[in-house]
């Protein structure tokens, strides 16, 4: 009797717990439907982005597409380069004949005489202006440079004579003697040379080079007999002889 009473007193079920279970089941079903809708949307997006992979994605939505091995990847080749046509680079070298060489030199010609004359005149006038205005040292150097640069100019011998004369009057007989020696060697037939050789002897006299002075006077007498310079040289020789006799 007591056992039977206890059995009849046990509740048949908890209504509140059943309601909770039912609500949980309903919520689970809604979540599953949402997941299915999300998966369907993802499949649709993949199909639009890559139509060729739609069938594979639909069949196995949770599987990833296999990667392509690097050695099997597609390589895009550059277009073929067209090479330029080969140009012959071997040149047959030949020594020109004498006629060709002569023609080349004749075509080159001489410098323009007009421009050369203008340059010579400008150089000479500048050097002469320097020595006449008192700049004897630079003027004499410029006159010597003119004679060296334009030896065929008719004023070359005159330039050397003026340079030597300026140095002699400037008090530099040693430098003047060098210039007069050059005048006699380079321009022996110039009209200034006989007088220049007399001046050379005078330089040696000032430098107390008696024998060299006598030699210079003698050259004037022998080379230019009958000239005024020769008579001056003869007088110079007599003076030297008198000086030696009185010593």
Short mmCIF file of C-alpha atoms in Angstrom, two decimals, residues 52-178:
data_model
loop_
_atom_site.label_atom_id
_atom_site.label_comp_id
_atom_site.label_asym_id
_atom_site.label_seq_id
_atom_site.Cartn_x
_atom_site.Cartn_y
_atom_site.Cartn_z
CA UNK A 52 33.91 26.89 -64.58
CA UNK A 53 34.20 25.91 -60.91
CA UNK A 54 30.47 26.06 -60.12
CA UNK A 55 29.86 22.36 -60.58
CA UNK A 56 32.80 21.41 -58.40
CA UNK A 57 31.79 23.90 -55.71
CA UNK A 58 28.18 22.70 -55.73
CA UNK A 59 29.19 19.05 -55.47
CA UNK A 60 31.61 19.64 -52.61
CA UNK A 61 31.02 23.06 -51.02
CA UNK A 62 33.39 22.39 -48.13
CA UNK A 63 36.33 21.30 -50.32
CA UNK A 64 38.92 23.79 -51.58
CA UNK A 65 40.11 23.79 -55.19
CA UNK A 66 43.42 21.99 -55.66
CA UNK A 67 46.48 24.19 -56.21
CA UNK A 68 48.26 24.03 -59.58
CA UNK A 69 51.91 22.92 -59.21
CA UNK A 70 54.39 25.70 -59.91
CA UNK A 71 56.19 23.73 -62.60
CA UNK A 72 52.86 23.29 -64.45
CA UNK A 73 51.89 26.96 -64.25
CA UNK A 74 51.17 28.79 -67.49
CA UNK A 75 54.14 30.80 -68.79
CA UNK A 76 53.49 33.68 -71.17
CA UNK A 77 56.19 33.93 -73.81
CA UNK A 78 57.36 37.30 -75.13
CA UNK A 79 56.94 37.94 -78.85
CA UNK A 80 59.77 36.77 -81.05
CA UNK A 81 62.47 39.41 -81.56
CA UNK A 82 63.28 40.18 -85.16
CA UNK A 83 66.99 40.66 -85.60
CA UNK A 84 68.31 43.38 -87.87
CA UNK A 85 69.92 42.43 -91.11
CA UNK A 86 73.64 41.88 -90.71
CA UNK A 87 75.78 44.68 -92.11
CA UNK A 88 79.24 43.84 -93.46
CA UNK A 89 81.95 45.35 -91.26
CA UNK A 90 85.04 44.15 -93.06
CA UNK A 91 86.72 46.98 -94.98
CA UNK A 92 89.37 46.41 -97.56
CA UNK A 93 92.26 48.71 -96.60
CA UNK A 94 94.48 49.92 -99.37
CA UNK A 95 97.45 52.24 -99.28
CA UNK A 96 96.67 55.35 -101.35
CA UNK A 97 98.82 55.97 -104.35
CA UNK A 98 101.05 59.01 -104.67
CA UNK A 99 98.61 60.79 -106.99
CA UNK A 100 95.83 60.58 -104.40
CA UNK A 101 98.11 61.86 -101.65
CA UNK A 102 99.25 64.78 -103.81
CA UNK A 103 95.65 65.60 -104.59
CA UNK A 104 94.74 65.65 -100.89
CA UNK A 105 97.56 68.03 -100.08
CA UNK A 106 96.78 70.24 -103.04
CA UNK A 107 93.13 70.43 -101.97
CA UNK A 108 94.20 71.49 -98.49
CA UNK A 109 96.10 74.42 -99.98
CA UNK A 110 98.04 77.12 -98.23
CA UNK A 111 96.61 79.31 -95.47
CA UNK A 112 94.68 82.34 -96.61
CA UNK A 113 97.34 84.90 -97.52
CA UNK A 114 95.06 87.80 -96.66
CA UNK A 115 94.44 86.62 -93.11
CA UNK A 116 98.12 85.70 -92.68
CA UNK A 117 99.24 89.15 -93.81
CA UNK A 118 96.76 90.76 -91.43
CA UNK A 119 98.05 88.69 -88.51
CA UNK A 120 101.68 89.49 -89.38
CA UNK A 121 100.98 93.21 -89.63
CA UNK A 122 99.10 93.24 -86.33
CA UNK A 123 101.90 91.37 -84.55
CA UNK A 124 104.62 93.59 -85.96
CA UNK A 125 102.85 96.85 -85.16
CA UNK A 126 102.13 95.75 -81.58
CA UNK A 127 105.78 94.75 -81.00
CA UNK A 128 107.07 97.96 -82.55
CA UNK A 129 104.71 100.06 -80.43
CA UNK A 130 105.94 98.34 -77.28
CA UNK A 131 109.62 98.94 -77.95
CA UNK A 132 109.13 102.57 -79.04
CA UNK A 133 107.09 103.42 -75.94
CA UNK A 134 109.79 102.24 -73.56
CA UNK A 135 108.79 98.61 -72.97
CA UNK A 136 112.06 97.49 -74.53
CA UNK A 137 112.29 94.04 -72.99
CA UNK A 138 108.80 92.90 -74.02
CA UNK A 139 109.00 94.74 -77.31
CA UNK A 140 112.31 93.08 -78.23
CA UNK A 141 110.89 89.67 -77.33
CA UNK A 142 107.81 90.35 -79.46
CA UNK A 143 109.94 91.44 -82.44
CA UNK A 144 112.01 88.25 -82.20
CA UNK A 145 108.81 86.24 -82.02
CA UNK A 146 107.53 87.99 -85.12
CA UNK A 147 110.69 87.08 -87.05
CA UNK A 148 110.38 83.45 -85.95
CA UNK A 149 106.69 83.23 -86.82
CA UNK A 150 106.88 85.06 -90.14
CA UNK A 151 110.42 84.44 -91.46
CA UNK A 152 109.33 85.09 -95.06
CA UNK A 153 107.88 88.47 -94.22
CA UNK A 154 109.93 91.37 -95.59
CA UNK A 155 110.03 92.92 -92.13
CA UNK A 156 111.53 89.88 -90.36
CA UNK A 157 115.14 91.12 -90.68
CA UNK A 158 114.05 94.64 -89.71
CA UNK A 159 112.35 93.24 -86.61
CA UNK A 160 115.56 91.53 -85.48
CA UNK A 161 117.64 94.64 -86.13
CA UNK A 162 115.24 96.83 -84.14
CA UNK A 163 115.12 94.29 -81.31
CA UNK A 164 118.93 94.16 -81.07
CA UNK A 165 119.23 97.94 -81.29
CA UNK A 166 116.66 98.42 -78.52
CA UNK A 167 118.44 95.96 -76.23
CA UNK A 168 121.80 97.62 -76.90
CA UNK A 169 120.45 101.07 -76.05
CA UNK A 170 118.63 99.58 -73.06
CA UNK A 171 122.00 98.56 -71.65
CA UNK A 172 121.92 94.83 -72.39
CA UNK A 173 124.74 94.27 -74.91
CA UNK A 174 124.90 90.55 -74.20
CA UNK A 175 121.28 89.94 -75.26
CA UNK A 176 121.68 92.37 -78.15
CA UNK A 177 124.71 90.43 -79.42
CA UNK A 178 122.64 87.23 -79.56
#
